[in-house]
mmCIF file of C-alpha atoms and ligand atoms in Angstrom:
data_model
loop_
_atom_site.group_PDB
_atom_site.id
_atom_site.type_symbol
_atom_site.label_atom_id
_atom_site.label_comp_id
_atom_site.label_asym_id
_atom_site.label_seq_id
_atom_site.Cartn_x
_atom_site.Cartn_y
_atom_site.Cartn_z
ATOM 1 C CA UNK K 841 -36.815 26.154 52.335
ATOM 2 C CA UNK K 842 -35.420 24.313 49.308
ATOM 3 C CA UNK K 843 -31.874 25.051 48.158
ATOM 4 C CA UNK K 844 -31.041 26.286 44.641
ATOM 5 C CA UNK K 845 -30.726 22.810 43.140
ATOM 6 C CA UNK K 846 -33.778 21.406 44.876
ATOM 7 C CA UNK K 847 -37.218 21.898 43.384
ATOM 8 C CA UNK K 848 -39.560 24.456 44.933
ATOM 9 C CA UNK K 849 -42.002 22.538 47.113
ATOM 10 C CA UNK K 850 -45.569 23.643 46.441
ATOM 11 C CA UNK K 851 -48.456 22.886 48.790
ATOM 12 C CA UNK K 852 -51.920 23.327 47.318
ATOM 13 C CA UNK K 853 -55.071 24.117 49.303
ATOM 14 C CA UNK K 854 -58.430 23.090 47.834
ATOM 15 C CA UNK K 855 -62.096 22.729 48.765
ATOM 16 C CA UNK K 856 -63.869 21.257 45.761
ATOM 17 C CA UNK K 857 -63.508 19.730 42.329
ATOM 18 C CA UNK K 858 -59.849 20.546 41.966
ATOM 19 C CA UNK K 859 -59.745 21.369 38.254
ATOM 20 C CA UNK K 860 -57.232 24.142 39.013
ATOM 21 C CA UNK K 861 -55.208 21.679 41.081
ATOM 22 C CA UNK K 862 -55.276 19.384 38.042
ATOM 23 C CA UNK K 863 -54.015 22.239 35.845
ATOM 24 C CA UNK K 864 -51.061 22.822 38.187
ATOM 25 C CA UNK K 865 -50.312 19.074 38.395
ATOM 26 C CA UNK K 866 -50.358 18.905 34.581
ATOM 27 C CA UNK K 867 -48.162 22.016 34.335
ATOM 28 C CA UNK K 868 -45.570 20.491 36.652
ATOM 29 C CA UNK K 869 -45.709 17.144 34.820
ATOM 30 C CA UNK K 870 -45.245 18.628 31.333
ATOM 31 C CA UNK K 871 -42.585 21.165 32.343
ATOM 32 C CA UNK K 872 -44.559 24.413 31.866
ATOM 33 C CA UNK K 873 -43.934 24.836 35.608
ATOM 34 C CA UNK K 874 -40.230 24.048 35.815
ATOM 35 C CA UNK K 875 -38.173 23.359 38.919
ATOM 36 C CA UNK K 876 -41.089 22.582 41.216
ATOM 37 C CA UNK K 877 -42.906 19.653 42.744
ATOM 38 C CA UNK K 878 -46.248 19.432 44.506
ATOM 39 C CA UNK K 879 -45.515 18.008 47.938
ATOM 40 C CA UNK K 880 -48.915 18.191 49.611
ATOM 41 C CA UNK K 881 -52.593 18.835 48.913
ATOM 42 C CA UNK K 882 -54.732 20.006 51.840
ATOM 43 C CA UNK K 883 -58.507 20.044 51.527
ATOM 44 C CA UNK K 884 -60.973 21.836 53.762
ATOM 45 C CA UNK K 885 -63.558 19.161 52.863
ATOM 46 C CA UNK K 886 -63.027 15.440 53.261
ATOM 47 C CA UNK K 887 -65.244 14.573 50.263
ATOM 48 C CA UNK K 888 -63.573 16.993 47.841
ATOM 49 C CA UNK K 889 -62.952 15.414 44.436
ATOM 50 C CA UNK K 890 -59.642 17.301 44.429
ATOM 51 C CA UNK K 891 -58.353 14.768 47.001
ATOM 52 C CA UNK K 892 -58.929 11.899 44.561
ATOM 53 C CA UNK K 893 -57.056 13.770 41.838
ATOM 54 C CA UNK K 894 -54.084 14.202 44.172
ATOM 55 C CA UNK K 895 -54.164 10.598 45.384
ATOM 56 C CA UNK K 896 -54.275 9.327 41.792
ATOM 57 C CA UNK K 897 -51.134 11.364 41.110
ATOM 58 C CA UNK K 898 -49.400 9.968 44.201
ATOM 59 C CA UNK K 899 -49.382 13.295 46.032
ATOM 60 C CA UNK K 900 -49.802 13.166 49.842
ATOM 61 C CA UNK K 901 -53.075 14.635 51.080
ATOM 62 C CA UNK K 902 -54.544 15.929 54.333
ATOM 63 C CA UNK K 903 -57.895 17.308 55.439
ATOM 64 C CA UNK K 904 -58.162 20.336 57.692
ATOM 65 C CA UNK K 905 -61.865 21.081 58.000
ATOM 66 C CA UNK K 906 -63.791 23.865 59.610
ATOM 67 C CA UNK K 907 -64.821 21.705 62.564
ATOM 68 C CA UNK K 908 -62.682 19.476 64.765
ATOM 69 C CA UNK K 909 -60.556 22.256 66.239
ATOM 70 C CA UNK K 910 -61.246 24.238 69.416
ATOM 71 C CA UNK K 911 -60.668 27.477 67.536
ATOM 72 C CA UNK K 912 -59.062 29.282 64.599
ATOM 73 C CA UNK K 913 -55.624 29.317 66.239
ATOM 74 C CA UNK K 914 -55.566 25.529 66.627
ATOM 75 C CA UNK K 915 -56.644 25.086 63.000
ATOM 76 C CA UNK K 916 -53.905 27.487 61.908
ATOM 77 C CA UNK K 917 -51.334 25.541 63.961
ATOM 78 C CA UNK K 918 -52.428 22.289 62.302
ATOM 79 C CA UNK K 919 -52.049 23.866 58.854
ATOM 80 C CA UNK K 920 -48.637 25.283 59.757
ATOM 81 C CA UNK K 921 -47.488 21.873 61.035
ATOM 82 C CA UNK K 922 -48.510 20.145 57.819
ATOM 83 C CA UNK K 923 -46.983 22.861 55.622
ATOM 84 C CA UNK K 924 -43.726 22.743 57.512
ATOM 85 C CA UNK K 925 -43.529 18.924 57.461
ATOM 86 C CA UNK K 926 -43.944 19.076 53.660
ATOM 87 C CA UNK K 927 -41.041 21.589 53.527
ATOM 88 C CA UNK K 928 -43.368 24.033 51.800
ATOM 89 C CA UNK K 929 -41.722 26.865 49.859
ATOM 90 C CA UNK K 930 -44.874 28.136 48.177
ATOM 91 C CA UNK K 931 -48.635 27.771 48.673
ATOM 92 C CA UNK K 932 -51.308 27.878 45.969
ATOM 93 C CA UNK K 933 -54.955 28.355 46.924
ATOM 94 C CA UNK K 934 -56.789 26.582 44.098
ATOM 95 C CA UNK K 935 -60.510 26.793 44.776
ATOM 96 C CA UNK K 936 -59.935 27.112 48.528
ATOM 97 C CA UNK K 937 -63.140 28.539 49.975
ATOM 98 C CA UNK K 938 -61.753 29.936 53.223
ATOM 99 C CA UNK K 939 -59.852 33.010 54.272
ATOM 100 C CA UNK K 940 -56.379 31.976 55.373
ATOM 101 C CA UNK K 941 -55.461 32.975 58.927
ATOM 102 C CA UNK K 942 -52.818 35.736 59.277
ATOM 103 C CA UNK K 943 -50.852 33.198 61.383
ATOM 104 C CA UNK K 944 -50.511 30.993 58.309
ATOM 105 C CA UNK K 945 -49.870 33.866 55.909
ATOM 106 C CA UNK K 946 -47.061 35.509 57.909
ATOM 107 C CA UNK K 947 -44.310 32.866 57.444
ATOM 108 C CA UNK K 948 -45.139 32.510 53.736
ATOM 109 C CA UNK K 949 -45.610 36.179 52.832
ATOM 110 C CA UNK K 950 -44.935 36.728 49.117
ATOM 111 C CA UNK K 951 -45.132 32.974 48.536
ATOM 112 C CA UNK K 952 -48.902 32.411 48.566
ATOM 113 C CA UNK K 953 -51.061 32.781 45.465
ATOM 114 C CA UNK K 954 -54.833 32.559 45.033
ATOM 115 C CA UNK K 955 -57.031 32.181 41.979
ATOM 116 C CA UNK K 956 -60.241 34.193 41.859
ATOM 117 C CA UNK K 957 -62.879 33.864 39.118
ATOM 118 C CA UNK K 958 -63.306 37.560 38.260
ATOM 119 C CA UNK K 959 -61.348 40.564 37.092
ATOM 120 C CA UNK K 960 -60.173 41.794 40.492
ATOM 121 C CA UNK K 961 -61.047 44.440 41.792
ATOM 122 C CA UNK K 962 -64.485 43.663 40.288
ATOM 123 C CA UNK K 963 -66.631 41.169 42.223
ATOM 124 C CA UNK K 964 -64.198 40.044 44.891
ATOM 125 C CA UNK K 965 -63.732 40.240 48.642
ATOM 126 C CA UNK K 966 -65.690 38.726 51.518
ATOM 127 C CA UNK K 967 -68.700 36.710 50.328
ATOM 128 C CA UNK K 968 -67.618 36.583 46.672
ATOM 129 C CA UNK K 969 -66.644 33.057 45.802
ATOM 130 C CA UNK K 970 -67.667 30.363 43.336
ATOM 131 C CA UNK K 971 -71.107 30.782 41.745
ATOM 132 C CA UNK K 972 -71.814 33.995 43.695
ATOM 133 C CA UNK K 973 -69.105 35.770 41.709
ATOM 134 C CA UNK K 974 -70.687 34.870 38.381
ATOM 135 C CA UNK K 975 -74.171 35.817 39.624
ATOM 136 C CA UNK K 976 -72.796 39.218 40.647
ATOM 137 C CA UNK K 977 -71.142 39.713 37.245
ATOM 138 C CA UNK K 978 -74.395 38.940 35.412
ATOM 139 C CA UNK K 979 -76.418 41.178 37.762
ATOM 140 C CA UNK K 980 -73.972 44.059 37.180
ATOM 141 C CA UNK K 981 -74.360 44.017 33.407
ATOM 142 C CA UNK K 982 -70.579 43.893 32.904
ATOM 143 C CA UNK K 983 -69.683 42.999 29.328
ATOM 144 C CA UNK K 984 -66.608 41.110 30.367
ATOM 145 C CA UNK K 985 -65.403 38.992 33.239
ATOM 146 C CA UNK K 986 -62.303 36.882 33.656
ATOM 147 C CA UNK K 987 -59.923 35.399 36.172
ATOM 148 C CA UNK K 988 -57.088 36.655 38.339
ATOM 149 C CA UNK K 989 -54.179 35.037 40.140
ATOM 150 C CA UNK K 990 -52.835 37.281 42.880
ATOM 151 C CA UNK K 991 -50.571 37.155 45.896
ATOM 152 C CA UNK K 992 -52.366 36.588 49.186
ATOM 153 C CA UNK K 993 -52.036 39.243 51.849
ATOM 154 C CA UNK K 994 -54.110 39.731 54.993
ATOM 155 C CA UNK K 995 -57.037 41.244 53.091
ATOM 156 C CA UNK K 996 -59.571 39.257 51.071
ATOM 157 C CA UNK K 997 -58.553 39.252 47.369
ATOM 158 C CA UNK K 998 -56.459 42.395 47.858
ATOM 159 C CA UNK K 999 -52.878 41.242 47.099
ATOM 160 C CA UNK K 1000 -50.837 42.202 44.035
ATOM 161 C CA UNK K 1001 -52.049 40.735 40.749
ATOM 162 C CA UNK K 1002 -49.705 38.219 39.075
ATOM 163 C CA UNK K 1003 -51.729 37.304 35.965
ATOM 164 C CA UNK K 1004 -55.203 38.438 34.915
ATOM 165 C CA UNK K 1005 -57.182 37.563 31.771
ATOM 166 C CA UNK K 1006 -60.581 38.666 30.493
ATOM 167 C CA UNK K 1007 -63.330 36.621 28.845
ATOM 168 C CA UNK K 1008 -66.519 38.015 27.280
ATOM 169 C CA UNK K 1009 -69.895 37.883 28.987
ATOM 170 C CA UNK K 1010 -72.351 36.711 26.326
ATOM 171 C CA UNK K 1011 -76.074 37.432 25.979
ATOM 172 C CA UNK K 1012 -77.984 34.497 27.460
ATOM 173 C CA UNK K 1013 -75.158 33.572 29.834
ATOM 174 C CA UNK K 1014 -76.171 31.827 33.048
ATOM 175 C CA UNK K 1015 -73.874 31.623 36.085
ATOM 176 C CA UNK K 1016 -72.986 28.119 34.863
ATOM 177 C CA UNK K 1017 -72.073 29.037 31.270
ATOM 178 C CA UNK K 1018 -70.057 32.039 32.439
ATOM 179 C CA UNK K 1019 -68.319 29.958 35.137
ATOM 180 C CA UNK K 1020 -67.318 27.346 32.547
ATOM 181 C CA UNK K 1021 -65.825 30.007 30.228
ATOM 182 C CA UNK K 1022 -63.932 31.629 33.103
ATOM 183 C CA UNK K 1023 -62.718 28.255 34.425
ATOM 184 C CA UNK K 1024 -61.097 27.418 31.102
ATOM 185 C CA UNK K 1025 -59.072 30.630 31.364
ATOM 186 C CA UNK K 1026 -58.271 29.928 35.027
ATOM 187 C CA UNK K 1027 -56.527 26.711 34.007
ATOM 188 C CA UNK K 1028 -54.175 28.663 31.726
ATOM 189 C CA UNK K 1029 -53.399 31.550 34.052
ATOM 190 C CA UNK K 1030 -52.859 29.474 37.181
ATOM 191 C CA UNK K 1031 -50.097 27.592 35.362
ATOM 192 C CA UNK K 1032 -48.556 30.841 34.083
ATOM 193 C CA UNK K 1033 -48.717 32.492 37.506
ATOM 194 C CA UNK K 1034 -47.323 29.534 39.467
ATOM 195 C CA UNK K 1035 -44.493 29.182 36.915
ATOM 196 C CA UNK K 1036 -43.700 32.881 37.288
ATOM 197 C CA UNK K 1037 -43.601 32.749 41.096
ATOM 198 C CA UNK K 1038 -41.526 29.539 41.082
ATOM 199 C CA UNK K 1039 -39.039 31.192 38.683
ATOM 200 C CA UNK K 1040 -38.825 34.217 40.977
ATOM 201 C CA UNK K 1041 -38.219 32.081 44.063
ATOM 202 C CA UNK K 1042 -35.531 30.030 42.316
ATOM 203 C CA UNK K 1043 -33.820 33.154 41.087
ATOM 204 C CA UNK K 1044 -33.878 34.700 44.569
ATOM 205 C CA UNK K 1045 -32.521 31.525 46.153
ATOM 206 C CA UNK K 1046 -29.818 31.228 43.468
ATOM 207 C CA UNK K 1047 -28.668 34.762 44.228
ATOM 208 C CA UNK K 1048 -28.774 34.039 47.936
ATOM 209 C CA UNK K 1049 -26.470 31.009 47.505
ATOM 210 C CA UNK K 1050 -23.765 32.908 45.616
HETATM 211 C C1 GAR D 1208 -62.688 28.229 40.676
HETATM 212 O O1 GAR D 1208 -63.529 28.901 39.786
HETATM 213 C C2 GAR D 1208 -61.950 29.218 41.570
HETATM 214 O O2 GAR D 1208 -61.571 30.379 40.908
HETATM 215 C C3 GAR D 1208 -63.016 29.516 42.591
HETATM 216 O O3 GAR D 1208 -63.603 28.268 42.858
HETATM 217 C C4 GAR D 1208 -63.514 27.440 41.688
HETATM 218 C C5 GAR D 1208 -62.851 26.135 42.078
HETATM 219 O O4 GAR D 1208 -62.810 25.227 41.011
HETATM 220 N N1 GAR D 1208 -62.429 30.109 43.762
HETATM 221 C C6 GAR D 1208 -63.019 31.068 44.463
HETATM 222 O O5 GAR D 1208 -64.127 31.495 44.214
HETATM 223 C C7 GAR D 1208 -62.197 31.591 45.644
HETATM 224 N N2 GAR D 1208 -62.603 32.909 45.970
HETATM 225 P P1 GAR D 1208 -61.834 23.960 41.040
HETATM 226 O O6 GAR D 1208 -62.035 23.274 42.390
HETATM 227 O O7 GAR D 1208 -62.329 23.101 39.906
HETATM 228 O O8 GAR D 1208 -60.435 24.450 40.844
#
């Protein structure tokens, strides 16, 4: 783990477009996320646009897909090896469409955050990701939705909430229009939440050094 004067090393896990990854990269670059650097981006898909965003920013990347490993344990070991080699202090799941193995969570407990495109505990848990979340919100008749950044524990979308923000559901919304409104808010709260967790880790490590 990084010492008090070293930046917090963040590893980011992605699966798709990577607009939340971009928000975190921008937040680190412009100082809204202070005292941190992004050391590694891992994608579950080799054609994820998020990988290009990372490469353009000079951030090392890796792909750990669903196939190519004999089983879940081997995939978890590969992830742990990459995270350790990048001297990871904190992990952000930014549009990562898989449930992280308990083997990966354990050594980083309290240091993993996830962004989910709804007001947890509404429309979350197994099977609720991406467009499906927005379809469920519209089907429910909810008048508002939003986004949540929370700590990752061994459940699915069950960890403590770090930042949550609502947006209205408008008459005539489609899953696409609602997703776009929620995504805009995601980009703000993921920066706020990562900054908050980084500050907490730096404070804890500062105290530890004294
Ligand atoms: C975001 O809306 C994120 O909240 C969601 O996938 C999208 C990824 O967009 N994540 C989940 O549904 C996870 N349960 P991005 O790749 O542009 O950041």
